[in-house]
């Protein structure tokens, strides 16, 4: 990495000068109170901004610092008043997303409600679930044809006209805010669509845009990079470079051939991306989900993921967004190995403000692994080894999202518990594709990589849990197990620590969409099987007791209701993975200084299991929530098959 030290002082000087000029410019408009606040913020972010920009942009950093500081400060004072009021509220409670009251929901606008304005009519459903955080999947104008579910953006300033307009998005944000729901949208910053005007301009050799993308005249550099680059979509989009005859150059395309990686070493890319962020935040977006952040920086001889500069870029954006939209949060989408994960929350050798939230893909993978093996050993080992998020940051926890499940079990963790890493990952893919004898799952392989043997998995929560199989076979015993497993997984999800995200359709136990291949622009991408349109008929059944939909929906409502009352379950409390004494039972102790601890027990086996008295401190701990109810005595607790319980562990000493 470039040692920015020699540039850092120049950047600090440039920032100080620019700050003084900007403060003088805005003082009258802002008044003394707001000016003092801004001055304090400027001082607070200056060291990190200077350090990050200097290290990434070296000799170009001082000029860039002046430019982006100006953008951020001027946007900050132009920010709509209601959003500035919101910023103030967030100042009072900056960790709102980690509250035990926070529950998230993720959906595609069209699949959930048709359009943005249609969404306004469907908010009661979310409120019944206790949702306080809504992630709307990509909604900006995508390229024509296949668009990777909107992750190929052709215009950051326009909403996909099929969904509505920017004005509609603002209206949705207002309506959500009025109901106490925050809005999260995607910011795809690693790449644009080939149809984006920047890409078009770069193709024609426009010097103002030529440096925004990474392109090469021949195969020399691409070949050199590809020696270490893993393929993200080996099946449908092999290789990481695409020949563009118009420019007679190879363009860097990590994902699909029509998603062109931006060159984040170019100051103009950074400045342009900051503008994009601020514009979205000024529409009323509260959280930006930063897509594919591990990929933004390339370094020859590496896998071009998780590079130090990728983190520094996030830190610089963070500092600037603190000025432009102080209440906004960053959520990192970094689906990486456990050793790389917590760095996206700013946990480096020294702590840095980076992202506020990050996907806990380890927990997700480990829960599915445990559900398949009925043995908590791997999860216990891997979760204990994971570093805790820095103060003020936390996880988003989830079982399923719109993507496949990549079986990110680290070699070290697998070996530590006596598993062969490759064989275990292969087992999981086989199990969840329903190939394994005795498997209850109905998933499918995603992007089998014949070179590495790597296989990922598609499928909805209900289908992976066994609900689909049990319904097909009309087997009430299997169905009961599948439903218990479904609720058990959510009981851990809601209690583990973090903001739990429900993926649309899961609240009704929706199975894989058998007609996914016929869906608009799905191509061969079978991730569409687990992105079903919300089944409105099923949604009606959620109020008819005795139906599967009601069982699932009520269980999630109940989990939310109890969770909201337990400060110990806050996302910024601690989680300790205990030894339950039984290989089938996961035991977690959740603590927060403002509440009594909560003990979480989850029996992943289909058979009753006994949790010995030591775990319960030799006492009859009160049950806060459970399904089915355990028998708790001073000698221990008997958990039914696939049963779970949250217990109040007042005074539990460990
Ligand atoms: C993300 O996923 C999105 O979630 C996907 O839906 C997109 O296709 C993709 O980016 C491109 O925009 O590799 O298999 O570590 O795992 O960014 C999905 C992060 C992906 C990557 C993740 C990526």
XYZ file of C-alpha atoms and ligand atoms in Angstrom:
677
model
C 0.000 0.000 0.000
C 1.148 3.523 -0.758
C 2.509 5.077 2.391
C 0.493 8.235 2.566
C 2.533 9.722 5.368
C 4.334 12.282 3.200
C 1.016 13.451 1.722
C -0.940 13.432 4.924
C 0.312 16.769 6.223
C -0.496 18.419 2.891
C -4.021 17.032 3.044
C -4.506 18.206 6.616
C -3.411 21.705 5.615
C -5.675 21.648 2.550
C -8.611 20.487 4.663
C -8.042 23.133 7.332
C -7.959 25.910 4.735
C -11.016 24.607 2.971
C -12.894 24.138 6.255
C -12.246 27.759 7.209
C -13.461 28.979 3.817
C -16.565 26.804 3.945
C -17.440 27.790 7.492
C -17.171 31.452 6.538
C -19.409 30.783 3.547
C -22.183 29.034 5.478
C -22.021 30.802 8.836
C -24.803 33.309 8.168
C -27.114 30.753 6.678
C -26.598 28.222 9.466
C -26.552 30.471 12.514
C -24.189 30.062 15.485
C -25.522 26.776 16.861
C -25.441 24.793 13.619
C -22.111 26.327 12.647
C -20.604 25.194 15.923
C -21.926 21.682 15.294
C -20.486 21.603 11.806
C -17.123 22.928 13.004
C -16.966 20.191 15.634
C -17.804 17.543 13.060
C -15.160 18.831 10.678
C -12.570 18.593 13.385
C -13.718 15.104 14.318
C -13.484 13.591 10.841
C -10.394 15.465 9.653
C -7.676 13.023 10.817
C -9.389 9.955 9.354
C -10.340 11.684 6.131
C -6.830 13.022 5.643
C -5.204 9.704 6.473
C -7.439 7.711 4.166
C -7.278 10.070 1.192
C -3.512 10.514 1.486
C -2.912 6.768 1.612
C -5.114 6.054 -1.399
C -4.570 9.035 -3.664
C -1.060 10.214 -2.722
C -0.042 13.287 -4.744
C -3.630 13.820 -5.913
C -5.100 13.723 -2.426
C -4.899 17.391 -1.412
C -6.838 18.626 -4.451
C -9.360 15.814 -4.098
C -9.764 16.561 -0.382
C -10.724 20.176 -1.126
C -13.207 19.109 -3.762
C -14.985 16.405 -1.787
C -15.039 18.400 1.430
C -16.800 21.166 -0.452
C -19.328 18.714 -1.903
C -20.045 17.228 1.518
C -20.405 20.497 3.418
C -22.510 22.236 0.765
C -24.790 19.187 0.508
C -25.052 19.103 4.265
C -26.527 22.584 4.412
C -28.807 21.996 1.421
C -30.149 18.785 2.949
C -33.947 18.925 3.305
C -35.042 20.149 6.719
C -37.060 17.039 7.734
C -33.977 14.928 7.115
C -31.828 17.257 9.168
C -34.355 16.873 11.960
C -33.928 13.105 11.588
C -30.147 13.522 11.740
C -30.597 15.303 15.055
C -32.682 12.464 16.422
C -30.012 10.012 15.326
C -27.366 12.072 17.122
C -29.256 11.298 20.296
C -29.436 7.560 19.569
C -26.723 6.704 17.028
C -27.035 2.962 17.566
C -30.767 2.861 16.781
C -30.263 0.020 14.301
C -28.901 -2.188 17.077
C -31.890 -1.717 19.336
C -33.736 -4.860 20.383
C -36.777 -3.181 18.858
C -35.279 -3.165 15.373
C -36.409 -5.790 12.871
C -35.582 -5.671 9.173
C -37.362 -6.827 6.038
C -35.923 -7.171 2.536
C -37.960 -7.122 -0.677
C -38.024 -6.247 -4.335
C -40.452 -3.419 -4.955
C -42.108 -5.117 -7.934
C -42.336 -8.556 -6.320
C -43.702 -7.182 -3.076
C -46.078 -4.490 -4.251
C -45.713 -3.799 -7.984
C -44.504 -0.223 -7.721
C -43.208 2.272 -5.198
C -46.631 3.857 -4.892
C -48.128 0.374 -4.573
C -45.815 -0.197 -1.631
C -47.572 2.577 0.249
C -50.644 0.342 0.358
C -48.787 -2.656 1.759
C -47.141 -1.256 4.860
C -49.528 -2.773 7.416
C -48.156 -6.227 6.627
C -44.691 -5.015 7.645
C -45.903 -3.358 10.789
C -47.650 -6.532 11.905
C -44.234 -8.180 11.864
C -42.739 -5.324 13.866
C -40.551 -4.209 10.967
C -38.595 -0.998 11.608
C -36.105 -1.282 8.768
C -36.940 -1.896 5.121
C -34.324 -2.787 2.533
C -35.687 -2.231 -0.954
C -33.645 -4.225 -3.437
C -32.024 -2.351 -6.364
C -34.473 0.166 -7.749
C -32.381 2.498 -9.886
C -32.524 2.380 -13.682
C -30.866 -0.878 -14.742
C -29.423 -1.759 -18.144
C -31.762 -3.248 -20.735
C -31.815 -7.045 -20.907
C -30.287 -9.078 -18.097
C -29.382 -6.797 -15.216
C -28.380 -9.026 -12.290
C -31.511 -8.109 -10.349
C -30.751 -4.422 -10.720
C -27.067 -4.653 -9.740
C -26.151 -3.357 -13.200
C -27.049 0.320 -12.832
C -27.389 2.449 -15.963
C -28.277 5.678 -14.149
C -27.791 6.433 -10.459
C -30.081 9.445 -10.679
C -33.195 7.754 -12.023
C -35.499 5.189 -10.535
C -36.421 2.282 -12.798
C -39.539 3.719 -14.495
C -41.315 0.383 -14.090
C -41.167 0.994 -10.324
C -41.765 4.735 -10.252
C -39.826 7.949 -9.964
C -37.439 9.658 -7.572
C -40.408 11.645 -6.300
C -42.170 8.356 -5.517
C -39.100 7.162 -3.659
C -39.172 10.323 -1.551
C -42.839 9.722 -0.853
C -42.102 6.152 0.230
C -39.313 7.355 2.512
C -41.678 9.873 4.125
C -44.405 7.276 4.609
C -41.968 4.807 6.125
C -40.522 7.401 8.455
C -44.017 8.338 9.603
C -44.471 4.707 10.650
C -41.109 4.469 12.373
C -39.501 2.468 9.570
C -36.063 3.322 8.198
C -35.216 2.900 4.539
C -32.199 1.077 3.170
C -31.280 0.991 -0.526
C -28.371 -0.426 -2.456
C -25.445 1.573 -3.663
C -23.579 -0.406 -6.286
C -20.178 1.220 -6.183
C -17.881 -1.495 -7.492
C -19.258 -1.411 -11.013
C -21.755 0.190 -13.366
C -23.717 -1.301 -16.234
C -22.083 -1.173 -19.643
C -24.933 1.159 -20.608
C -24.105 3.767 -17.983
C -23.178 7.125 -19.596
C -19.737 6.959 -17.935
C -19.139 3.615 -19.612
C -20.392 4.895 -22.961
C -18.100 7.903 -22.702
C -15.137 5.759 -21.681
C -15.738 3.547 -24.688
C -15.476 6.443 -27.100
C -12.209 7.464 -25.477
C -13.572 10.598 -23.753
C -10.563 11.553 -21.570
C -12.834 12.731 -18.740
C -14.192 9.198 -18.340
C -11.439 6.953 -19.693
C -9.895 6.611 -16.232
C -13.138 5.586 -14.504
C -12.842 1.971 -15.643
C -10.056 -0.579 -15.748
C -9.160 -1.600 -19.279
C -6.156 -3.069 -21.057
C -5.019 -3.158 -24.706
C -3.993 -6.832 -24.661
C -4.108 -9.953 -22.464
C -0.840 -9.361 -20.650
C -2.249 -7.667 -17.544
C -5.568 -9.566 -17.509
C -3.674 -12.868 -17.666
C -1.366 -11.773 -14.880
C -4.296 -10.809 -12.651
C -6.333 -13.875 -13.494
C -3.648 -16.173 -12.124
C -4.969 -15.259 -8.669
C -8.549 -14.135 -9.316
C -11.409 -16.374 -8.233
C -14.409 -16.392 -10.566
C -17.673 -15.154 -9.075
C -19.965 -16.539 -11.772
C -17.842 -19.307 -13.358
C -20.875 -20.948 -14.880
C -22.511 -18.014 -16.626
C -19.725 -15.446 -16.815
C -16.303 -17.077 -16.678
C -13.151 -14.983 -16.393
C -12.869 -11.460 -15.027
C -12.264 -9.461 -18.219
C -14.394 -8.774 -21.284
C -13.217 -7.722 -24.737
C -14.901 -4.549 -25.979
C -14.412 -4.349 -29.756
C -15.529 -0.695 -29.878
C -12.592 0.325 -27.727
C -10.426 -2.632 -28.723
C -9.626 -3.192 -25.063
C -10.236 -5.730 -22.294
C -12.471 -4.288 -19.557
C -12.383 -5.557 -15.986
C -15.691 -7.337 -15.314
C -15.593 -9.196 -11.989
C -19.267 -10.198 -12.147
C -21.113 -10.325 -15.483
C -19.609 -9.178 -18.778
C -21.965 -6.188 -18.748
C -20.992 -5.043 -15.226
C -17.834 -2.996 -15.619
C -15.637 -2.526 -12.575
C -14.904 1.094 -11.771
C -11.331 2.204 -11.231
C -11.387 3.454 -7.667
C -7.791 4.635 -7.934
C -9.095 7.537 -10.024
C -9.986 10.601 -7.927
C -12.834 11.393 -10.314
C -14.489 8.043 -9.513
C -14.355 8.832 -5.813
C -15.763 12.336 -6.253
C -18.555 11.089 -8.526
C -19.516 8.256 -6.162
C -19.732 10.669 -3.249
C -22.228 12.760 -5.235
C -24.279 9.635 -5.938
C -24.349 8.707 -2.244
C -25.377 12.140 -1.098
C -28.149 12.440 -3.683
C -29.693 9.171 -2.540
C -29.409 10.065 1.117
C -31.095 13.392 0.441
C -34.120 11.530 -0.922
C -34.698 10.149 2.551
C -32.616 6.983 2.455
C -31.322 6.145 5.938
C -28.935 3.289 5.205
C -26.815 2.580 2.144
C -26.120 -1.077 1.498
C -22.702 -0.879 -0.089
C -22.618 -3.697 -2.595
C -19.567 -5.857 -3.237
C -17.191 -3.637 -1.245
C -14.402 -6.232 -0.972
C -13.798 -5.923 -4.716
C -13.188 -2.188 -5.122
C -9.384 -2.279 -5.070
C -7.200 -4.422 -7.312
C -3.664 -5.497 -6.578
C -1.602 -7.739 -8.835
C -0.610 -11.000 -7.211
C -3.617 -11.038 -4.869
C -7.229 -12.202 -5.186
C -8.133 -8.482 -5.429
C -10.480 -8.627 -2.458
C -10.264 -7.050 0.997
C -7.288 -4.883 0.030
C -6.299 -2.180 2.555
C -7.354 0.535 0.091
C -10.860 -0.944 -0.161
C -11.170 -0.206 3.558
C -9.579 3.239 3.312
C -12.057 4.211 0.599
C -14.919 3.241 2.906
C -13.383 5.247 5.735
C -13.054 8.321 3.514
C -16.657 8.016 2.287
C -17.789 7.522 5.877
C -16.080 10.685 7.062
C -17.628 12.735 4.253
C -21.123 11.315 4.699
C -20.865 12.270 8.394
C -20.765 15.846 7.132
C -23.315 15.591 4.348
C -25.922 13.378 6.039
C -24.833 12.848 9.639
C -27.603 10.391 10.527
C -26.968 7.994 7.643
C -25.507 4.525 8.147
C -23.366 2.317 5.915
C -24.062 -1.405 5.689
C -21.198 -3.433 4.219
C -22.038 -6.251 1.874
C -18.838 -8.224 2.287
C -19.498 -11.916 2.035
C -15.969 -12.921 2.915
C -14.033 -15.382 5.057
C -14.376 -14.950 8.845
C -10.934 -13.420 9.228
C -11.835 -10.567 6.899
C -15.336 -9.839 8.097
C -15.105 -7.603 11.133
C -12.647 -5.244 9.436
C -15.584 -3.833 7.479
C -16.891 -2.581 10.803
C -13.624 -0.755 11.316
C -11.786 -3.331 13.448
C -8.223 -3.005 12.162
C -4.987 -2.853 14.122
C -6.441 0.338 15.424
C -10.146 1.077 15.170
C -11.423 3.265 12.304
C -14.907 4.515 11.569
C -15.913 2.458 8.549
C -19.265 0.735 8.130
C -21.895 0.691 10.856
C -23.458 -2.625 9.938
C -22.219 -5.718 8.136
C -23.833 -8.960 7.044
C -23.016 -11.802 9.425
C -22.545 -14.384 6.698
C -20.637 -16.648 9.086
C -23.625 -17.009 11.394
C -25.854 -17.679 8.388
C -23.598 -20.428 7.029
C -23.002 -21.954 10.454
C -26.713 -22.130 11.262
C -27.426 -23.988 8.032
C -24.427 -26.221 8.642
C -25.670 -27.037 12.141
C -29.204 -27.666 10.906
C -27.789 -30.264 8.511
C -25.349 -32.005 10.878
C -27.356 -31.614 14.114
C -23.973 -30.959 15.693
C -23.055 -27.546 17.054
C -19.287 -28.196 17.258
C -18.289 -26.248 14.169
C -20.553 -23.297 14.985
C -19.306 -23.124 18.568
C -15.681 -23.119 17.465
C -16.076 -20.655 14.583
C -18.346 -18.211 16.428
C -16.051 -18.130 19.441
C -13.107 -17.295 17.207
C -14.825 -14.362 15.510
C -13.799 -10.902 16.708
C -16.443 -8.776 18.342
C -17.689 -5.736 16.379
C -16.247 -2.405 17.569
C -18.390 -0.281 19.880
C -21.312 1.338 18.102
C -21.284 -1.108 15.185
C -23.001 -4.439 14.739
C -24.209 -7.211 12.506
C -27.212 -7.686 10.366
C -28.215 -11.293 10.908
C -30.096 -13.289 8.297
C -30.902 -16.812 7.204
C -31.597 -16.132 3.555
C -31.178 -13.166 1.265
C -31.518 -12.710 -2.460
C -28.137 -14.349 -3.127
C -26.987 -17.936 -3.083
C -25.383 -19.431 0.020
C -21.627 -19.720 -0.441
C -20.357 -22.402 1.964
C -17.818 -20.135 3.651
C -16.584 -22.625 6.235
C -12.926 -21.844 6.820
C -10.386 -24.645 6.503
C -8.983 -23.797 9.925
C -12.353 -23.970 11.665
C -13.340 -27.220 9.971
C -10.042 -28.937 10.798
C -10.174 -27.721 14.383
C -13.312 -29.790 14.930
C -12.099 -32.786 12.971
C -13.914 -32.111 9.698
C -12.326 -32.272 6.283
C -13.024 -28.752 4.978
C -13.585 -29.672 1.355
C -15.685 -32.713 2.185
C -17.818 -30.736 4.631
C -18.503 -27.958 2.133
C -19.363 -30.572 -0.458
C -21.642 -32.296 2.047
C -23.506 -29.042 2.698
C -24.027 -28.391 -1.005
C -25.220 -31.982 -1.494
C -27.439 -31.877 1.566
C -29.160 -28.640 0.610
C -29.589 -29.708 -3.012
C -31.452 -32.740 -1.623
C -28.840 -35.181 -2.931
C -27.816 -36.465 0.455
C -29.589 -39.525 1.809
C -32.078 -38.388 4.420
C -31.903 -34.750 3.396
C -35.050 -32.737 3.994
C -33.911 -29.821 1.827
C -35.077 -28.807 -1.640
C -32.444 -26.347 -2.801
C -30.389 -26.313 -5.983
C -26.753 -25.878 -6.972
C -25.671 -22.406 -7.942
C -22.529 -21.866 -10.084
C -20.781 -25.208 -9.727
C -17.088 -24.465 -10.305
C -15.512 -27.539 -11.853
C -12.004 -26.166 -11.489
C -12.185 -25.714 -7.709
C -15.028 -28.084 -6.853
C -16.836 -25.177 -5.200
C -20.644 -25.354 -5.255
C -23.082 -22.804 -3.825
C -26.765 -23.202 -3.020
C -30.044 -21.540 -3.972
C -33.421 -22.002 -2.255
C -35.854 -20.276 0.108
C -35.696 -20.733 3.867
C -38.857 -22.857 3.830
C -37.555 -25.118 1.064
C -34.168 -25.520 2.720
C -35.811 -26.235 6.090
C -37.856 -29.135 4.817
C -41.258 -27.465 4.501
C -41.420 -28.012 0.739
C -40.499 -31.683 0.979
C -42.969 -32.336 3.809
C -45.808 -30.691 1.880
C -44.986 -32.630 -1.293
C -44.912 -35.889 0.616
C -47.952 -34.865 2.676
C -46.149 -36.087 5.739
C -47.408 -34.396 8.937
C -44.467 -35.599 11.025
C -41.918 -34.205 8.590
C -43.935 -30.996 8.364
C -43.938 -30.559 12.117
C -40.161 -31.032 12.209
C -39.676 -28.627 9.308
C -41.809 -25.952 10.964
C -40.011 -26.388 14.260
C -36.665 -26.116 12.460
C -37.855 -22.963 10.706
C -38.866 -21.322 13.974
C -35.758 -22.562 15.807
C -33.480 -20.924 13.245
C -35.384 -17.666 13.597
C -35.270 -17.879 17.391
C -31.469 -17.955 17.185
C -31.475 -15.236 14.546
C -33.587 -12.888 16.660
C -31.498 -13.482 19.763
C -27.923 -13.743 18.515
C -27.140 -10.027 18.456
C -27.599 -7.774 15.465
C -30.404 -6.479 13.318
C -32.355 -9.524 12.101
C -33.420 -9.362 8.459
C -36.400 -11.281 7.108
C -36.378 -11.965 3.401
C -39.740 -11.318 1.766
C -41.863 -14.449 1.573
C -40.149 -16.120 4.529
C -42.773 -14.692 6.880
C -45.308 -16.867 5.040
C -43.042 -19.881 4.650
C -42.963 -19.431 0.870
C -41.285 -22.221 -1.056
C -39.044 -22.033 -4.133
C -40.682 -20.528 -7.188
C -40.907 -23.464 -9.614
C -41.395 -21.077 -12.543
C -38.387 -18.910 -11.827
C -36.773 -19.598 -15.198
C -39.707 -17.981 -16.995
C -39.302 -14.775 -15.031
C -38.327 -11.596 -16.777
C -34.573 -11.382 -17.214
C -33.796 -14.370 -15.015
C -31.666 -15.965 -17.722
C -29.921 -19.009 -16.238
C -29.558 -17.383 -12.830
C -31.332 -19.760 -10.447
C -31.087 -17.304 -7.552
C -34.514 -16.246 -8.865
C -36.001 -19.431 -7.416
C -35.667 -17.935 -3.939
C -36.899 -14.479 -4.895
C -40.628 -15.227 -5.100
C -43.319 -12.621 -5.599
C -45.092 -12.175 -2.285
C -48.005 -14.571 -2.424
C -50.999 -12.371 -1.633
C -53.316 -15.352 -1.217
C -50.901 -16.838 1.296
C -50.666 -13.444 2.990
C -54.414 -13.556 3.671
C -54.005 -16.947 5.335
C -51.649 -15.490 7.920
C -54.710 -14.537 9.953
C -56.416 -17.920 9.611
C -55.271 -19.948 12.546
C -54.232 -23.488 11.832
C -52.740 -22.653 8.435
C -49.037 -23.009 7.800
C -48.895 -19.291 6.996
C -50.431 -18.361 10.354
C -48.112 -20.682 12.233
C -45.016 -19.132 10.639
C -46.235 -15.551 10.770
C -47.403 -15.762 14.374
C -44.142 -17.356 15.465
C -42.201 -14.451 13.955
C -44.577 -11.927 15.509
C -44.163 -13.588 18.876
C -40.376 -13.612 18.620
C -40.486 -9.910 17.792
C -42.806 -9.112 20.683
C -40.621 -10.815 23.276
C -37.405 -9.511 21.733
C -38.606 -5.919 21.952
C -38.851 -6.226 25.726
C -35.346 -7.593 26.262
C -32.534 -5.075 26.345
C -30.126 -8.002 26.760
C -30.868 -8.886 23.137
C -29.654 -5.525 21.804
C -27.258 -5.811 18.911
C -24.518 -4.074 20.814
C -24.630 -6.343 23.832
C -22.241 -9.265 24.061
C -22.773 -12.838 22.973
C -20.948 -15.713 24.622
C -21.124 -19.162 23.085
C -21.360 -21.608 25.988
C -20.663 -25.288 26.202
C -24.151 -26.795 26.445
C -22.825 -30.250 27.253
C -24.845 -31.725 24.391
C -23.567 -31.784 20.797
C -27.037 -30.998 19.464
C -27.707 -27.942 21.598
C -26.448 -24.448 20.952
C -26.235 -22.334 24.112
C -25.681 -18.580 23.916
C -25.486 -16.115 26.750
C -26.558 -12.621 25.789
C -25.619 -9.751 28.017
C -26.075 -6.032 28.078
C -25.084 -3.782 30.982
C -28.661 -2.445 31.245
C -30.440 -5.789 31.627
C -30.241 -9.240 33.145
C -28.576 -11.816 30.869
C -30.636 -14.014 28.579
C -29.707 -17.640 27.978
C -30.596 -18.960 24.532
C -30.896 -22.719 24.077
C -31.546 -24.296 20.691
C -31.797 -28.030 20.095
C -30.877 -28.738 16.463
C -31.636 -32.449 16.715
C -35.054 -34.016 16.132
C -34.833 -35.758 19.513
C -35.291 -34.410 23.031
C -32.030 -33.312 24.587
C -31.004 -32.719 28.149
C -29.077 -29.593 29.099
C -27.192 -30.160 32.305
C -27.598 -28.083 35.388
C -24.186 -26.335 35.194
C -25.356 -24.417 32.133
C -28.342 -23.203 34.104
C -26.319 -22.375 37.187
C -28.190 -25.003 39.192
C -31.378 -22.965 39.177
C -34.812 -23.033 37.637
C -34.422 -20.138 35.243
C -37.663 -18.500 34.122
C -38.620 -19.133 30.496
C -39.229 -15.942 28.503
C -40.140 -17.614 25.239
C -39.947 -21.118 23.840
C -41.421 -23.532 21.321
C -42.263 -26.233 22.209
C -41.934 -25.548 25.920
C -38.983 -27.179 27.694
C -39.134 -28.794 31.110
C -36.876 -26.704 33.327
C -35.871 -28.037 36.741
C -33.010 -27.244 39.114
C -31.273 -30.343 37.732
C -31.331 -29.203 34.141
C -33.653 -28.597 31.219
C -35.241 -31.029 28.805
C -35.596 -29.511 25.351
C -38.033 -31.191 22.934
C -36.704 -32.136 19.491
C -35.972 -28.970 17.497
C -37.113 -26.982 20.535
C -35.638 -23.725 21.728
C -35.971 -21.443 24.713
C -34.942 -17.989 25.840
C -34.423 -17.997 29.605
C -33.872 -15.153 32.014
C -30.472 -15.812 33.522
C -30.544 -13.264 36.294
C -27.306 -13.237 38.204
C -25.803 -15.992 36.088
C -22.120 -16.051 36.937
C -19.555 -17.169 34.411
C -23.507 -8.823 -4.657
O -23.080 -10.121 -4.319
C -25.008 -8.868 -4.809
O -25.588 -9.229 -3.598
C -25.351 -9.817 -5.913
O -26.732 -9.993 -6.046
C -24.757 -9.273 -7.182
O -24.920 -10.220 -8.202
C -23.273 -8.945 -7.050
O -22.931 -8.298 -5.824
C -22.833 -7.993 -8.129
O -23.392 -6.721 -7.949
O -20.498 -12.322 -5.245
O -22.491 -14.039 -5.407
O -18.228 -10.370 -0.951
O -20.056 -11.969 -2.359
O -20.750 -8.729 -3.482
C -22.777 -12.746 -4.988
C -19.255 -9.797 -1.653
C -21.558 -11.888 -4.927
C -19.782 -10.696 -2.771
C -21.011 -10.071 -3.264
C -21.695 -10.488 -4.477
